[in-house]
Coordinates of C-alpha atoms in Angstrom, one line a residue:
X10 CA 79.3 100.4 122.9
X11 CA 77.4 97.0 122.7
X12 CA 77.3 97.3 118.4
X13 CA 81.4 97.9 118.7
X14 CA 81.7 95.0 120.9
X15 CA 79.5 92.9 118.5
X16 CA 81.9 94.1 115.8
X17 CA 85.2 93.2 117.2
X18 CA 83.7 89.8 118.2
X19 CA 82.2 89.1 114.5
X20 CA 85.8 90.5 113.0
X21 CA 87.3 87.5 116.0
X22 CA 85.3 85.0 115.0
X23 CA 86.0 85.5 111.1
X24 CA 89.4 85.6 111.2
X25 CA 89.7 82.2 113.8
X26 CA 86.7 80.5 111.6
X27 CA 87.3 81.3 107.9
X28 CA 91.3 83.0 107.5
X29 CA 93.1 80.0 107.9
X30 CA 90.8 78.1 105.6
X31 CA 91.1 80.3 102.8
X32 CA 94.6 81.1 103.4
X33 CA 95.5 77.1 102.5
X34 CA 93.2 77.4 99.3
X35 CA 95.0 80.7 98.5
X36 CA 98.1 79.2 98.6
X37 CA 96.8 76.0 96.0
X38 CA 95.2 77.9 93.8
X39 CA 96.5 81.3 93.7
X40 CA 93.6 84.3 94.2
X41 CA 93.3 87.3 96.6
X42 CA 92.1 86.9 100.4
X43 CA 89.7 89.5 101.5
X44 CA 86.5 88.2 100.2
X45 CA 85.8 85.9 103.2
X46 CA 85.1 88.8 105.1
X47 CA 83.1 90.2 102.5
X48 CA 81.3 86.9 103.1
X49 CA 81.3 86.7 106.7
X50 CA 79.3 90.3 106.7
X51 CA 76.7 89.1 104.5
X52 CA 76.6 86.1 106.7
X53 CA 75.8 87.8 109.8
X54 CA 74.0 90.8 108.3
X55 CA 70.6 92.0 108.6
X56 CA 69.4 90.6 105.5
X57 CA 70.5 86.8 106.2
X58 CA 71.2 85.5 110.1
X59 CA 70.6 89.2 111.7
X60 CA 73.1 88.8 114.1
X61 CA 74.5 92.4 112.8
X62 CA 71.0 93.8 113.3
X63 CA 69.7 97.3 110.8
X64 CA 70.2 99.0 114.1
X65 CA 73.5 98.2 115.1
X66 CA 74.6 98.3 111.4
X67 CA 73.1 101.9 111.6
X68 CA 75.3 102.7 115.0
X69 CA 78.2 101.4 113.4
X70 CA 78.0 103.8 110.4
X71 CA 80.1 106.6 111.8
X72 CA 83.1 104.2 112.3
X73 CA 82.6 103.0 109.0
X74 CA 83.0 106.5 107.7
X75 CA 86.1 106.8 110.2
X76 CA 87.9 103.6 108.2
X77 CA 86.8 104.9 105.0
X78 CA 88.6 108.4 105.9
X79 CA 91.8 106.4 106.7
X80 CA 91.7 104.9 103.5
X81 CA 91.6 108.3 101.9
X82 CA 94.5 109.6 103.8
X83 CA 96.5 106.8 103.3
X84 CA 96.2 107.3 99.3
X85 CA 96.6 111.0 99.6
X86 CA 99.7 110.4 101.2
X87 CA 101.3 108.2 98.9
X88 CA 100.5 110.9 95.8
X89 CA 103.5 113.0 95.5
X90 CA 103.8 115.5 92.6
X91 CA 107.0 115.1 92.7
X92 CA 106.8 111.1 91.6
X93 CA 104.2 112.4 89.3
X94 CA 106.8 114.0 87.3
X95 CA 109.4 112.1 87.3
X96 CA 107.3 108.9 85.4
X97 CA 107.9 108.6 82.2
X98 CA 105.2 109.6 79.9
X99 CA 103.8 106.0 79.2
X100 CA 103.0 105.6 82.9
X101 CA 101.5 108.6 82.8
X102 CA 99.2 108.4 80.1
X103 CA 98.3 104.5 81.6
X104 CA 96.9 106.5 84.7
X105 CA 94.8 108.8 82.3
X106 CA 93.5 106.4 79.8
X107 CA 92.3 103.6 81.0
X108 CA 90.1 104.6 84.6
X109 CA 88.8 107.7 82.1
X110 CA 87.8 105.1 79.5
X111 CA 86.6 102.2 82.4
X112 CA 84.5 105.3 83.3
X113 CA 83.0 106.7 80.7
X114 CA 82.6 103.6 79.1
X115 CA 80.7 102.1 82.5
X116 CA 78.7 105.7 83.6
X117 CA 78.0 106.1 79.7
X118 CA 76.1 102.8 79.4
X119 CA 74.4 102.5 83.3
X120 CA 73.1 106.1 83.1
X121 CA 71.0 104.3 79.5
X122 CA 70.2 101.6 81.7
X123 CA 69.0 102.6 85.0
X124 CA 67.1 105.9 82.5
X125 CA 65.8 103.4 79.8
X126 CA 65.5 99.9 80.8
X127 CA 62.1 98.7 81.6
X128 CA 61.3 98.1 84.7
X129 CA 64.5 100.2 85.9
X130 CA 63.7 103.5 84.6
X131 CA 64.4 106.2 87.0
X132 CA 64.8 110.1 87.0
X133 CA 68.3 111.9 86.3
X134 CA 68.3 112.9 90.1
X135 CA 69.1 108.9 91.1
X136 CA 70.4 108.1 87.4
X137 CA 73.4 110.4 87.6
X138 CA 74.9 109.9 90.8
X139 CA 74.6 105.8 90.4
X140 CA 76.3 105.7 87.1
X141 CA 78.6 108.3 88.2
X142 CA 79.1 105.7 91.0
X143 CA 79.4 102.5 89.4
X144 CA 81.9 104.5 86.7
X145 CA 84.5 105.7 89.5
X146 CA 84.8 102.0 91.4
X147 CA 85.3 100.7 88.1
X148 CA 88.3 103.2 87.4
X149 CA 90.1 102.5 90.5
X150 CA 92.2 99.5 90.8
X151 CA 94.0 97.5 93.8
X152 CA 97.6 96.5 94.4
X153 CA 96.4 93.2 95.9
X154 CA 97.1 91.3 92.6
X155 CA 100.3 92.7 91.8
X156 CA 102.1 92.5 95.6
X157 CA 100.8 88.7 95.2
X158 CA 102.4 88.3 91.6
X159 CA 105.8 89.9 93.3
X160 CA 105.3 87.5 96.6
X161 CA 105.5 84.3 94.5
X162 CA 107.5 85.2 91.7
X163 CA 110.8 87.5 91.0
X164 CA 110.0 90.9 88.9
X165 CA 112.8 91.4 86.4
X166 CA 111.5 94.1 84.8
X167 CA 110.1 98.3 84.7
X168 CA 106.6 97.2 84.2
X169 CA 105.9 95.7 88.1
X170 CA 106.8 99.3 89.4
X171 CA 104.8 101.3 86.4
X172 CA 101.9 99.2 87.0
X173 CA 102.2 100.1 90.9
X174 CA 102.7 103.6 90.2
X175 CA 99.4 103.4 87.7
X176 CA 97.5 101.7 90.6
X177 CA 98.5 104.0 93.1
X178 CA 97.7 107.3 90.8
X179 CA 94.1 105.3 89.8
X180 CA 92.9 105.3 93.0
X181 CA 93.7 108.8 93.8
X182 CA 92.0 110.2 90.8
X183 CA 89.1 107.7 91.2
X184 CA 88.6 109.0 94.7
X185 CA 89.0 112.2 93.7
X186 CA 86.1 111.8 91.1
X187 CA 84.3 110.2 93.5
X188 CA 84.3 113.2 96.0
X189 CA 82.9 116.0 93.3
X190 CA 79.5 113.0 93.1
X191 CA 78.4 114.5 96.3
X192 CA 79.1 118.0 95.5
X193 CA 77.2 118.2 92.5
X194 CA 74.4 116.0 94.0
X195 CA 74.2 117.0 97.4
X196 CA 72.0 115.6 99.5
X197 CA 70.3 117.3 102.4
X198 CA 70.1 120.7 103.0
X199 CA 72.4 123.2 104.9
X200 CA 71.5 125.1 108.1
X201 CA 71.7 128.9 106.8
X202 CA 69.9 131.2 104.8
X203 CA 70.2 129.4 101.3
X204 CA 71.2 126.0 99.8
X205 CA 75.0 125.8 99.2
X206 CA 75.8 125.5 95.8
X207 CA 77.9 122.7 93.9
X208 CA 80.9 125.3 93.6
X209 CA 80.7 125.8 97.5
X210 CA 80.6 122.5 98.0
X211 CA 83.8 121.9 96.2
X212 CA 85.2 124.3 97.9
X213 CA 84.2 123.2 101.8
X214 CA 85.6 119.9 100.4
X215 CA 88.9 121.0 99.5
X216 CA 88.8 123.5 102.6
X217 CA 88.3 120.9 104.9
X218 CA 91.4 118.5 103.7
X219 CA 93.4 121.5 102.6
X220 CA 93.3 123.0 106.6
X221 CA 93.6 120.4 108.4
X222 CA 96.9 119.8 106.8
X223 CA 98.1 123.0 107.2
X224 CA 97.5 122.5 111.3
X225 CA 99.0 118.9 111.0
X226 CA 102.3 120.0 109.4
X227 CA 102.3 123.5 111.7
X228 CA 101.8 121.2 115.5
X229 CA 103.8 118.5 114.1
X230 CA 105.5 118.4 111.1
X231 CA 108.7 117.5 113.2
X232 CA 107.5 115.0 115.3
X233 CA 108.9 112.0 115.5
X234 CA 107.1 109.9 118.3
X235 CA 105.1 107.2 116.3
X236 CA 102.7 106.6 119.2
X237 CA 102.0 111.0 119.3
X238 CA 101.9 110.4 115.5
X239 CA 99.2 108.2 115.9
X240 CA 97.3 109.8 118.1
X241 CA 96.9 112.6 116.2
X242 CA 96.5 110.9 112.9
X243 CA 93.5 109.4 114.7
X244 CA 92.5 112.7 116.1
X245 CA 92.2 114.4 112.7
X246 CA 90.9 111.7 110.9
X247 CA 87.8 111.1 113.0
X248 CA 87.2 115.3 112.8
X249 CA 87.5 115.3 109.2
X250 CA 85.6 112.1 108.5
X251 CA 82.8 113.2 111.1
X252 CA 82.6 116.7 109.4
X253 CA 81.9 114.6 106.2
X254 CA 79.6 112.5 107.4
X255 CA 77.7 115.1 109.1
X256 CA 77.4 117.0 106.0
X257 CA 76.7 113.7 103.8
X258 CA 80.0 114.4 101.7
X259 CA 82.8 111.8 101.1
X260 CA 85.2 111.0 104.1
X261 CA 87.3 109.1 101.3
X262 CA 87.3 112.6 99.5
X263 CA 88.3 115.4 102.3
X264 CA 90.9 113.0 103.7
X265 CA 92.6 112.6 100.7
X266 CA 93.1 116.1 100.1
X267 CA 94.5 116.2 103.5
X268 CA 96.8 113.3 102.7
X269 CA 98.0 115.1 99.5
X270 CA 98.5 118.4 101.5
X271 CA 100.8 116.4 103.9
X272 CA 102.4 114.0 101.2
X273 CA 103.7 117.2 99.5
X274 CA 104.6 119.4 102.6
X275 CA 105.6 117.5 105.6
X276 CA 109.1 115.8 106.0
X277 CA 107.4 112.9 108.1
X278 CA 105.7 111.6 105.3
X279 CA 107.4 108.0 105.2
X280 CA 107.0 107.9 109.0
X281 CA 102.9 108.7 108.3
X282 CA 102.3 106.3 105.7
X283 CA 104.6 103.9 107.6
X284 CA 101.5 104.2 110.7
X285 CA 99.1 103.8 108.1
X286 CA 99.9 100.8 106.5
X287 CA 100.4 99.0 110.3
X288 CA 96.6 99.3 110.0
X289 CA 95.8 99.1 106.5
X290 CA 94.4 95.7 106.7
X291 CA 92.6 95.5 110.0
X292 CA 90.8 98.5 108.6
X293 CA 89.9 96.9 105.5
X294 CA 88.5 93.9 107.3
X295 CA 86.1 95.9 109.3
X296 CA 85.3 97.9 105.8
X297 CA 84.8 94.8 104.3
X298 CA 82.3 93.0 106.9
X299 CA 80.4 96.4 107.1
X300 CA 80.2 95.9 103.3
X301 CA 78.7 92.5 103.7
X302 CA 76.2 93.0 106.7
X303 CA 74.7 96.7 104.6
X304 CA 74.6 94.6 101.1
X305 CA 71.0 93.9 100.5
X306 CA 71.0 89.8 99.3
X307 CA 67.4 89.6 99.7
X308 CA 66.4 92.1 97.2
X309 CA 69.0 90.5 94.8
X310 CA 67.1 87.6 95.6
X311 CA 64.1 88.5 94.9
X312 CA 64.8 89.6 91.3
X313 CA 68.2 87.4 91.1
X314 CA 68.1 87.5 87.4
X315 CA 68.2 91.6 87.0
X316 CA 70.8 91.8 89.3
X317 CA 73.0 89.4 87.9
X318 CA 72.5 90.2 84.5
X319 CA 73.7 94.1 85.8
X320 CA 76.4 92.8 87.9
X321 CA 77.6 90.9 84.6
X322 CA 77.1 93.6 82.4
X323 CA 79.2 95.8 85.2
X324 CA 82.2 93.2 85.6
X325 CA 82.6 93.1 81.6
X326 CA 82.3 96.9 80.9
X327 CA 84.7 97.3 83.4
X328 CA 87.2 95.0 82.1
X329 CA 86.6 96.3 78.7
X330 CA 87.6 99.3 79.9
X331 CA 90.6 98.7 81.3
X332 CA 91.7 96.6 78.4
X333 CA 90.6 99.7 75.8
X334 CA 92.7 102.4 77.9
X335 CA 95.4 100.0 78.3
X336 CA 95.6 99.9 74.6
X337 CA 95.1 103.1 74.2
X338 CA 98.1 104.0 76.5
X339 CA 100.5 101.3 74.3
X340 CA 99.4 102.6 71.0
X341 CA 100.3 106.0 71.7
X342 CA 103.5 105.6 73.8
X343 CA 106.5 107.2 72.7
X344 CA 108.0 103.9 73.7
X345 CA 105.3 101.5 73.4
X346 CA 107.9 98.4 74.5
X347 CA 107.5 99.6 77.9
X348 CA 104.0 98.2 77.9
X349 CA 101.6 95.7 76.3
X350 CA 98.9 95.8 74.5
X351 CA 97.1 94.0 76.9
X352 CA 98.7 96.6 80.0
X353 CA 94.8 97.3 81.1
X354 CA 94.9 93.8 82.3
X355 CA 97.1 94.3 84.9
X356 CA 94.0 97.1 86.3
X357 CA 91.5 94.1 86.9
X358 CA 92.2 93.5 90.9
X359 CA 89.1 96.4 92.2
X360 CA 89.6 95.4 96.2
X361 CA 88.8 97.4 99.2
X362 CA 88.6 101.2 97.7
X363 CA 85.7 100.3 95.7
X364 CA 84.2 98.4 98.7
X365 CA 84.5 101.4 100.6
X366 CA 83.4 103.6 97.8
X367 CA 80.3 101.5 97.6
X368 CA 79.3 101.4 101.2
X369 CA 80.2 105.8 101.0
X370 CA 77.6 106.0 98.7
X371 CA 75.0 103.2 100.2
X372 CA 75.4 105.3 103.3
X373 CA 74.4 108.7 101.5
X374 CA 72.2 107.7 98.6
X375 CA 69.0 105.7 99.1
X376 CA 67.0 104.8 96.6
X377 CA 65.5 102.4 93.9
X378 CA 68.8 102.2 92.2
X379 CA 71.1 101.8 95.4
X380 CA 70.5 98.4 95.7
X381 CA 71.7 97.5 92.4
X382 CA 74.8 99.1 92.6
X383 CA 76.0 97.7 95.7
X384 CA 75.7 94.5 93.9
X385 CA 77.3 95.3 90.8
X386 CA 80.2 96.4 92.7
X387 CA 80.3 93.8 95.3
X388 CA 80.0 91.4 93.0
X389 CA 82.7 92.7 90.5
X390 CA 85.1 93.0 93.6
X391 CA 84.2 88.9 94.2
X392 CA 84.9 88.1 91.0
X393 CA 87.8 90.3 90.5
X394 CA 89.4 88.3 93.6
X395 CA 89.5 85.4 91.6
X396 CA 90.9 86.4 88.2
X397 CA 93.2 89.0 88.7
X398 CA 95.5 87.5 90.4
X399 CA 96.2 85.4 87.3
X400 CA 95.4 88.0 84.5
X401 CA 99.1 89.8 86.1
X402 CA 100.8 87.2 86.1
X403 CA 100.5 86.3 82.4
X404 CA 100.6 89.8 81.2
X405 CA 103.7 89.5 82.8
X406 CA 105.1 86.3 81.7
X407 CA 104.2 87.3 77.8
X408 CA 106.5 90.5 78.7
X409 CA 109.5 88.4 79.9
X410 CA 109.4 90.3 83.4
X411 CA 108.8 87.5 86.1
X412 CA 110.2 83.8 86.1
X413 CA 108.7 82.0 84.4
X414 CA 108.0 78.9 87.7
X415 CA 107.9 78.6 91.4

């Protein structure tokens, strides 16, 4: 009780000290909020003022996998097959190329690093499941940019929405990538007569999300009470992401399976994402300070150069990625003038999926390598703040699809 309580004041304190602050300097020179609180949790962390001591960052780790669950349901719900099929084909292959590309292009070249560099070289058991790690938060992207772009300037055009559609399928197939990491390197061992195998795994993962949405939509896929709605999203979120944190699988994963399974089922679906988006942000606040207080700055410290030199090396191969898939998509579009060559561009915001992706992992894997790609990400996510804001807004300037001044 006394580590939520130090939570909610820390997440008080933030907002009253820091969120007006960067608010005015959002306004003058045009980037993403989100960051301070990034900020704030390294501030108070364990590694730099230790107000959020190792313990109480330890007894805050299953309501950190509770907000990472809600994340995941939130995505799931806003995947319908249906809107799948009716894109046209160059949205489509946007949402393919470039997070594939981003990451094999970003897995590809970490999995040489952390297995070759000096000084970094590790065995495939840690190798794998960091590069795998690294390559899914670079695929996913964040909407953060392009509701900013659309905030300050009027959209005239198809490619706002396609690149929202393109966002919105990125992160579900990220996620979803994501997920099969911890089947396929499991960590810890199951109570039973053998070790569950990676195929098992797969499937408890998709059993998990794929029952629980069965009961959801059976008690109360005509309910209409947004209050008994919320209750129960609560209520089935905290089972599923407890199962998965108890079995050291991905909360992000089994709840988007259940979000699918209700996206594509249940006729409350707007009335569900509707509850979820009410508490969207507060959720990726606390995400975001958790983030900050687990993120090792001392080790970075200690060998500033590596890490930097990795997180640089991440932040590029990432954007190269984006831009090569984007390319990709445009060159082989059966109507290439509804995108750009530079499309992957508008991919560059990263935001609070890959923060929560990172902390997922930190909480799971820990080793040598764990460190390191915390920071890459954390770091890309910083940086990402900063630029992408402007990369969409020129990418859609040169396509003649916002105004062109405030």
């Amino acid at each position: 009780m006394l580590a939520i309580l130090e939570l909610i004041a820390i997440l008080v304190l933030g907002y009253l000290s820091t969120h007006f602050v960067i608010e005015r300097l959002q306004t003058r020179f045009f980037f993403i909020t989100g960051i301070e609180y990034l900020l704030l949790g390294v501030l108070v962390g364990p590694h730099v003022t230790n107000v959020m001591t190792p313990a109480v960052v330890g007894q805050l780790s299953p309501i950190m996998s509770l907000s990472i669950g809600s994340l995941g349901l939130l995505y799931g719900l806003q995947f319908r097959f249906r809107d799948l099929l009716a894109q046209p084909g160059e949205a489509v292959r946007l949402g393919f190329f470039a997070p594939l590309v981003t990451l094999a292009l970003v897995a590809g070249v970490f999995a040489a690093v952390f297995r070759w560099a000096p000084g970094l070289a590790a065995g495939w058991p840690e190798v794998l499941p960091a590069a795998l790690v690294l390559g899914t938060t670079a695929a996913v992207s964040a909407p953060s940019a392009l509701r900013a772009v659309r905030r300050r300037y009027e959209a005239r055009g198809e490619m706002p929405d396609l690149l929202q559609f393109v966002v919105r399928f990125d992160d579900a197939l990220g996620i979803l990538l994501f997920g099969l990491i911890f089947c396929f390197f499991h960590v810890g061992q199951t109570q039973g007569i053998r070790a569950l195998t990676t195929t098992e795994w797969v499937a408890v993962n998709l059993g998990f999300g794929i029952v629980l949405g069965l009961l959801f939509f059976l008690f109360l896929g005509r309910e209409k009470d947004k209050h008994k709605l919320l209750v129960a999203l609560i209520g089935i979120v905290v089972f599923a992401s407890g199962a998965a944190y108890y079995l050291n699988l991905s909360p992000l994963f089994i709840n988007l399976v259940l979000g699918v399974m209700l996206a594509n089922t249940s006729r409350i679906r707007e009335q569900l994402v509707e509850i979820l988006r009410s508490i969207e942000k507060p959720v990726y606040v606390v995400v975001l300070v958790f983030a900050g207080a687990a993120w090792n700055v001392a080790a970075a410290a200690s060998t500033w150069l590596v890490f930097a030199a990795l997180a640089a090396l991440y932040f590029g191969l990432r954007a190269a990625g984006n831009y090569a898939g984007g390319y990709l998509a445009y060159a082989t579009a059966e109507a290439p003038e509804r995108l750009s060559s530079r499309v992957g561009v508008g991919l560059m915001a990263q935001g609070g999926v890959a923060v929560a992706m990172v902390v997922n992992y930190s909480q799971v894997y820990q080793n040598a390598l764990t460190d390191l790609v915390v920071t890459c990400v954390l770091v890309s996510v910083i940086l990402s703040e900063f630029i992408s804001v402007r990369l969409t807004r020129d990418l859609l300037l040169d396509a003649e699809q916002i105004a062109l001044a405030e």
